Amino acid sequence: MVPLLQFTPKRTRFRRTGRSDLGATRCHAYKQLELTGSSSVSIEEAVSTAIARAHETVHNIPWFTVTETRGHAVDGKVAHWQVSLKIGFPLE
């Protein structure tokens, strides 16, 4: 009688690395808010005012985009600036 050959697959050991199934890649989801800041001094102050006010309730604001700049003129001079912007922050 011819002996039957038994195939035993080699077991592979997996090391636990502590990483998720995605490996080193992290997926983020962001929230955007639209704000309008105003100032009688400058565009920069209008942006800073909007971001400072948002920071009172939203923490970790890593970026913003200015979407619109408006102004109000009186007697041929800039009297007031309004700057609309979008801020973005990662969701926890």
Tab-separated table of C-alpha atoms in Angstrom:
chain	number	residue	atom	x	y	z
A	1	MET	CA	0.000	0.000	0.000
A	2	VAL	CA	1.210	3.479	-0.851
A	3	PRO	CA	1.112	5.817	2.144
A	4	LEU	CA	-1.090	8.897	1.755
A	5	LEU	CA	0.750	12.157	1.893
A	6	GLN	CA	-0.637	14.614	4.345
A	7	PHE	CA	-0.222	18.263	3.621
A	8	THR	CA	-0.043	20.411	6.677
A	9	PRO	CA	0.031	24.102	5.775
A	10	LYS	CA	2.654	26.096	7.528
A	11	ARG	CA	1.090	28.315	10.153
A	12	THR	CA	1.857	31.962	9.801
A	13	ARG	CA	2.147	34.037	12.904
A	14	PHE	CA	0.896	37.578	12.889
A	15	ARG	CA	2.458	40.104	15.144
A	16	ARG	CA	0.179	42.510	16.918
A	17	THR	CA	1.369	46.028	16.159
A	18	GLY	CA	-1.289	48.007	17.983
A	19	ARG	CA	-2.391	49.639	14.752
A	20	SER	CA	-5.879	49.529	13.322
A	21	ASP	CA	-6.794	47.698	10.128
A	22	LEU	CA	-5.991	50.862	8.226
A	23	GLY	CA	-2.359	50.684	9.286
A	24	ALA	CA	-0.700	54.039	9.680
A	25	THR	CA	-3.412	55.865	7.710
A	26	ARG	CA	-5.834	57.916	9.790
A	27	CYS	CA	-9.132	59.053	8.373
A	28	HIS	CA	-10.442	62.401	9.527
A	29	ALA	CA	-13.822	64.048	9.276
A	30	TYR	CA	-14.021	67.815	9.449
A	31	LYS	CA	-16.778	70.287	10.232
A	32	GLN	CA	-16.963	73.701	8.569
A	33	LEU	CA	-18.623	76.796	9.958
A	34	GLU	CA	-19.256	80.017	8.101
A	35	LEU	CA	-18.619	83.219	10.051
A	36	THR	CA	-18.510	86.956	9.442
A	37	GLY	CA	-16.182	89.174	11.439
A	38	SER	CA	-16.258	92.964	11.424
A	39	SER	CA	-13.875	95.765	12.302
A	40	SER	CA	-13.538	99.488	11.820
A	41	VAL	CA	-9.730	99.131	11.809
A	42	SER	CA	-8.677	96.476	9.245
A	43	ILE	CA	-9.488	93.298	7.360
A	44	GLU	CA	-7.023	91.374	9.543
A	45	GLU	CA	-8.782	92.516	12.707
A	46	ALA	CA	-12.137	91.442	11.258
A	47	VAL	CA	-10.736	87.938	10.607
A	48	SER	CA	-9.130	87.799	14.060
A	49	THR	CA	-12.381	88.889	15.700
A	50	ALA	CA	-14.358	86.103	13.984
A	51	ILE	CA	-11.790	83.411	14.846
A	52	ALA	CA	-11.436	84.590	18.461
A	53	ARG	CA	-15.208	84.542	18.929
A	54	ALA	CA	-15.503	81.045	17.407
A	55	HIS	CA	-12.663	79.812	19.633
A	56	GLU	CA	-14.803	80.511	22.709
A	57	THR	CA	-16.990	77.505	21.833
A	58	VAL	CA	-15.005	75.573	19.201
A	59	HIS	CA	-11.502	74.452	20.079
A	60	ASN	CA	-8.766	73.225	17.742
A	61	ILE	CA	-9.449	75.417	14.693
A	62	PRO	CA	-6.511	74.553	12.427
A	63	TRP	CA	-7.545	76.430	9.272
A	64	PHE	CA	-9.758	79.092	7.761
A	65	THR	CA	-10.572	80.408	4.299
A	66	VAL	CA	-11.648	83.982	3.547
A	67	THR	CA	-14.654	83.739	1.224
A	68	GLU	CA	-15.749	87.369	0.916
A	69	THR	CA	-14.592	90.843	1.878
A	70	ARG	CA	-17.013	93.761	2.108
A	71	GLY	CA	-16.776	97.284	3.371
A	72	HIS	CA	-18.781	100.344	4.188
A	73	ALA	CA	-17.590	103.761	3.044
A	74	VAL	CA	-18.474	107.148	4.495
A	75	ASP	CA	-17.323	110.409	2.907
A	76	GLY	CA	-14.932	108.588	0.598
A	77	LYS	CA	-13.185	106.674	3.395
A	78	VAL	CA	-13.483	103.107	4.650
A	79	ALA	CA	-15.646	103.207	7.748
A	80	HIS	CA	-16.100	99.485	8.393
A	81	TRP	CA	-14.855	96.082	7.155
A	82	GLN	CA	-16.834	92.833	7.047
A	83	VAL	CA	-15.021	89.597	6.213
A	84	SER	CA	-16.801	86.281	5.685
A	85	LEU	CA	-14.778	83.154	6.265
A	86	LYS	CA	-15.095	79.422	6.712
A	87	ILE	CA	-13.329	77.758	9.586
A	88	GLY	CA	-12.632	74.038	9.719
A	89	PHE	CA	-11.944	71.718	12.608
A	90	PRO	CA	-11.695	67.948	13.031
A	91	LEU	CA	-14.588	66.089	14.628
A	92	GLU	CA	-13.694	64.182	17.774
